[in-house]
Tab-separated table of C-alpha atoms in Angstrom:
chain	number	residue	atom	x	y	z
Y	10	MET	CA	35.908	-27.522	58.055
Y	11	ARG	CA	36.294	-30.220	55.692
Y	12	LYS	CA	33.182	-32.222	53.574
Y	13	PHE	CA	32.035	-35.555	55.667
Y	14	GLU	CA	29.043	-37.659	54.861
Y	15	GLY	CA	26.667	-38.662	58.554
Y	16	LYS	CA	25.910	-42.129	58.695
Y	17	GLU	CA	23.067	-43.732	60.190
Y	18	VAL	CA	21.722	-43.356	64.145
Y	19	PRO	CA	23.217	-45.481	65.722
Y	20	GLU	CA	21.407	-48.383	67.851
Y	21	VAL	CA	22.148	-47.291	71.338
Y	22	LEU	CA	20.152	-43.896	70.444
Y	23	SER	CA	17.300	-45.877	68.113
Y	24	LYS	CA	16.264	-47.924	70.362
Y	25	THR	CA	13.147	-47.937	72.104
Y	26	VAL	CA	12.681	-46.922	75.460
Y	27	GLU	CA	8.814	-46.799	76.529
Y	28	GLY	CA	7.555	-45.901	72.707
Y	29	LYS	CA	9.880	-43.834	71.827
Y	30	PRO	CA	13.535	-43.523	70.436
Y	31	ARG	CA	15.916	-43.070	72.986
Y	32	TRP	CA	18.265	-40.610	72.488
Y	33	GLU	CA	13.860	-38.764	71.925
Y	34	TRP	CA	13.406	-40.654	76.030
Y	35	PHE	CA	16.947	-38.944	77.604
Y	36	GLY	CA	15.926	-35.456	75.846
Y	37	GLU	CA	12.194	-35.264	77.755
Y	38	ARG	CA	14.326	-36.482	80.590
Y	39	TYR	CA	16.875	-33.631	80.122
Y	40	ALA	CA	13.996	-30.882	79.712
Y	41	GLN	CA	12.010	-31.897	82.488
Y	42	ASN	CA	15.114	-31.813	85.089
Y	43	ARG	CA	16.264	-27.963	83.423
Y	44	ALA	CA	12.867	-26.261	83.384
Y	45	GLN	CA	12.235	-28.692	87.836
Y	46	ASN	CA	16.152	-26.014	88.143
Y	47	PRO	CA	17.570	-23.981	85.901
Y	48	SER	CA	20.875	-24.693	87.286
Y	49	PHE	CA	20.765	-28.908	86.777
Y	50	THR	CA	24.872	-29.867	84.453
Y	51	PHE	CA	23.311	-32.125	81.627
Y	52	GLN	CA	25.467	-35.496	81.987
Y	53	TRP	CA	26.248	-38.512	80.212
Y	54	PRO	CA	23.321	-41.159	80.309
Y	55	GLN	CA	24.344	-45.332	82.172
Y	56	ILE	CA	23.950	-47.928	78.877
Y	57	GLU	CA	24.946	-51.482	80.079
Y	58	GLY	CA	27.541	-49.764	82.181
Y	59	LYS	CA	29.384	-47.311	80.148
Y	60	LYS	CA	28.278	-43.746	79.460
Y	61	LEU	CA	26.654	-43.248	76.174
Y	62	ASN	CA	29.677	-40.634	74.339
Y	63	GLN	CA	31.552	-43.612	75.397
Y	64	HIS	CA	29.092	-45.844	73.175
Y	65	LEU	CA	29.206	-42.969	70.804
Y	66	LEU	CA	32.371	-41.691	69.792
Y	67	SER	CA	34.038	-44.103	67.884
Y	68	ASP	CA	31.150	-43.914	64.977
Y	69	LEU	CA	31.602	-40.000	66.025
Y	70	MET	CA	35.415	-40.406	64.686
Y	71	GLU	CA	34.653	-42.593	61.905
Y	72	MET	CA	32.416	-40.466	60.222
Y	73	THR	CA	36.080	-37.553	59.698
Y	74	ASP	CA	38.754	-40.338	59.822
Y	75	LYS	CA	39.139	-39.726	63.599
Y	76	HIS	CA	39.574	-36.058	62.443
Y	77	CYS	CA	38.119	-33.063	64.175
Y	78	SER	CA	34.955	-32.229	62.823
Y	79	TYR	CA	34.991	-28.389	62.867
Y	80	CYS	CA	38.797	-27.626	62.102
Y	81	ASP	CA	39.641	-31.070	60.541
Y	82	GLY	CA	43.025	-31.212	63.240
Y	83	PHE	CA	44.429	-34.023	63.157
Y	84	PRO	CA	45.405	-36.438	65.288
Y	85	LEU	CA	42.737	-36.267	68.638
Y	86	LYS	CA	44.931	-36.483	71.226
Y	87	ARG	CA	43.282	-37.199	74.697
Y	88	GLY	CA	41.187	-34.304	75.893
Y	89	ASP	CA	40.216	-33.539	72.501
Y	90	ASP	CA	37.877	-36.313	70.877
Y	91	THR	CA	34.691	-34.502	72.987
Y	92	ILE	CA	32.200	-34.201	71.925
Y	93	ASP	CA	30.292	-31.491	70.716
Y	94	HIS	CA	26.307	-30.358	70.819
Y	95	PHE	CA	25.867	-27.950	68.014
Y	96	HIS	CA	22.926	-26.230	69.080
Y	97	PRO	CA	23.533	-25.701	72.821
Y	98	LYS	CA	22.447	-27.727	75.656
Y	99	THR	CA	21.548	-25.323	78.061
Y	100	HIS	CA	19.557	-23.431	75.538
Y	101	PRO	CA	15.645	-24.056	76.252
Y	102	ALA	CA	15.373	-24.002	72.406
Y	103	TYR	CA	18.000	-26.790	72.342
Y	104	TYR	CA	17.476	-29.313	75.394
Y	105	GLN	CA	15.531	-32.060	74.031
Y	106	GLU	CA	18.396	-32.275	71.758
Y	107	VAL	CA	21.165	-32.799	74.297
Y	108	CYS	CA	21.341	-36.884	73.001
Y	109	LYS	CA	19.965	-36.391	69.202
Y	110	TRP	CA	22.510	-37.801	67.091
Y	111	GLU	CA	22.342	-35.257	64.209
Y	112	ASN	CA	23.278	-32.985	66.732
Y	113	LEU	CA	27.019	-34.036	67.913
Y	114	TYR	CA	29.772	-33.780	67.055
Y	115	ILE	CA	33.332	-34.812	67.732
Y	116	ALA	CA	35.567	-32.310	68.564
Y	117	CYS	CA	38.898	-30.503	69.247
Y	118	LYS	CA	39.649	-28.992	72.566
Y	119	HIS	CA	40.128	-25.975	70.086
Y	120	CYS	CA	37.000	-25.685	68.232
Y	121	GLN	CA	35.210	-26.892	71.435
Y	122	ASP	CA	36.364	-23.612	73.661
Y	123	SER	CA	36.194	-21.538	71.531
Y	124	LYS	CA	33.002	-22.646	70.194
Y	125	GLY	CA	31.033	-23.327	74.180
Y	126	SER	CA	27.730	-22.119	74.011
Y	127	GLN	CA	27.099	-19.490	70.865
Y	128	PHE	CA	25.657	-20.544	68.176
Y	129	GLU	CA	24.064	-18.098	65.046
Y	130	ILE	CA	21.627	-20.007	62.600
Y	131	VAL	CA	23.684	-19.488	60.018
Y	132	LEU	CA	26.548	-21.937	61.605
Y	133	LEU	CA	27.726	-24.285	59.149
Y	134	ARG	CA	27.386	-27.944	59.092
Y	135	PRO	CA	30.908	-30.363	58.147
Y	136	ASP	CA	27.979	-32.967	56.795
Y	137	ALA	CA	24.990	-30.711	55.350
Y	138	ILE	CA	23.728	-32.097	51.976
Y	139	ASP	CA	24.600	-28.547	50.633
Y	140	TYR	CA	28.242	-27.918	52.103
Y	141	GLU	CA	31.224	-27.723	50.345
Y	142	PHE	CA	34.156	-26.399	50.948
Y	143	TYR	CA	35.499	-23.664	48.477
Y	144	ARG	CA	31.739	-22.938	48.567
Y	145	PHE	CA	32.113	-20.427	51.620
Y	146	PHE	CA	35.607	-20.155	51.687
Y	147	VAL	CA	38.881	-19.744	49.834
Y	148	TYR	CA	41.590	-20.828	51.483
Y	149	ASP	CA	44.783	-18.310	51.739
Y	150	TYR	CA	48.009	-20.183	51.147
Y	151	ASN	CA	50.227	-16.820	51.938
Y	152	SER	CA	49.693	-16.369	55.493
Y	153	HIS	CA	46.881	-19.303	55.851
Y	154	ILE	CA	43.586	-17.928	57.246
Y	155	LEU	CA	40.610	-18.743	55.495
Y	156	ILE	CA	38.333	-15.482	53.933
Y	157	PRO	CA	34.931	-16.047	53.362
Y	158	ASN	CA	34.560	-16.436	49.639
Y	159	PRO	CA	33.619	-13.518	48.006
Y	160	GLN	CA	31.491	-15.351	45.376
Y	161	ALA	CA	29.484	-16.726	47.659
Y	162	SER	CA	25.764	-15.059	47.642
Y	163	GLU	CA	25.548	-12.714	50.653
Y	164	GLU	CA	24.035	-15.314	52.830
Y	165	GLU	CA	26.970	-17.922	52.748
Y	166	LYS	CA	29.567	-15.187	52.840
Y	167	ALA	CA	27.645	-14.939	56.461
Y	168	SER	CA	27.484	-18.457	57.314
Y	169	ALA	CA	30.708	-18.561	56.434
Y	170	GLU	CA	32.356	-15.605	58.837
Y	171	ALA	CA	30.125	-17.116	61.350
Y	172	THR	CA	31.553	-20.210	61.326
Y	173	ILE	CA	35.115	-18.729	60.841
Y	174	ARG	CA	34.734	-16.065	64.000
Y	175	ILE	CA	32.703	-19.113	66.676
Y	176	PHE	CA	35.236	-21.650	66.015
Y	177	ASP	CA	38.121	-19.171	66.293
Y	178	LEU	CA	39.406	-20.942	62.613
Y	179	ASN	CA	41.841	-18.458	62.431
Y	180	HIS	CA	43.878	-18.451	65.023
Y	181	PRO	CA	47.158	-17.886	65.079
Y	182	SER	CA	47.865	-21.142	66.111
Y	183	MET	CA	45.246	-22.579	64.148
Y	184	CYS	CA	47.162	-20.419	61.212
Y	185	VAL	CA	50.991	-21.966	61.941
Y	186	SER	CA	49.664	-25.899	62.157
Y	187	ARG	CA	48.292	-25.502	58.573
Y	188	ARG	CA	51.259	-23.388	57.423
Y	189	HIS	CA	53.123	-26.351	58.804
Y	190	ALA	CA	50.753	-29.364	57.298
Y	191	PHE	CA	50.715	-26.776	54.185
Y	192	GLU	CA	54.800	-27.275	54.000
Y	193	ARG	CA	55.199	-30.906	55.099
Y	194	PHE	CA	52.638	-32.077	52.017
Y	195	ARG	CA	54.730	-30.157	49.948
Y	196	LYS	CA	57.584	-32.201	50.513
Y	197	ASP	CA	55.735	-35.448	51.009
Y	198	GLU	CA	56.491	-37.421	47.524
Y	199	GLU	CA	53.920	-40.424	48.322
Y	200	PRO	CA	51.566	-38.406	50.444
Y	201	PHE	CA	48.588	-39.962	52.284
Y	202	LEU	CA	45.931	-37.727	53.123
Y	203	SER	CA	44.307	-39.018	56.771
Y	204	ASP	CA	47.016	-38.529	58.159
Y	205	TYR	CA	46.968	-34.743	57.560
Y	206	ASN	CA	44.967	-32.165	59.597
Y	207	PHE	CA	43.169	-29.318	57.289
Y	208	ARG	CA	42.785	-31.492	54.586
Y	209	PHE	CA	40.430	-29.154	52.742
Y	210	MET	CA	43.744	-27.010	51.343
Y	211	PHE	CA	44.863	-30.422	49.241
Y	212	ASP	CA	41.428	-31.603	47.830
Y	213	ASP	CA	40.363	-30.575	44.285
């Protein structure tokens, strides 16, 4: 998970509808529908003939330089450019955040499928002000796994452990992909970092 800086709420979400921001209006409607029908399934609202998620993709991808928000996978192929709800949209406490900008992250299929509707309060956000990779993790350049930083506080270790587990960041395929990226980087005389996945390996 590589740190990135969040952007201002896009106008498509901040625009006022019936006296409140559009994202809040959509959230209230979704909460009402779930209250009336617990099996109600969320669908992205249509705005000006296009689904809301399509309006948001370019802004979300710009924040991460077109990498997955969680594993920093790149490039995002078709089916990988999905939007994750950090606070699960199926959890009653978070129904009203279903279209909240701060709750939406671009994510690859691996991270989306691994996380599903899981959530723990200690789960790390890559755009949190106090998040830094090496504060929470150590990268093992031999096994290519992520390890909670042994120098971190117990609370920070718990956050690292939950993040690794929920996104399955040490899945064997992830470790192999990171090894390939590392080997390529070592041979590259003039590496262009944005073209690499798992860039946290190469940050100072």
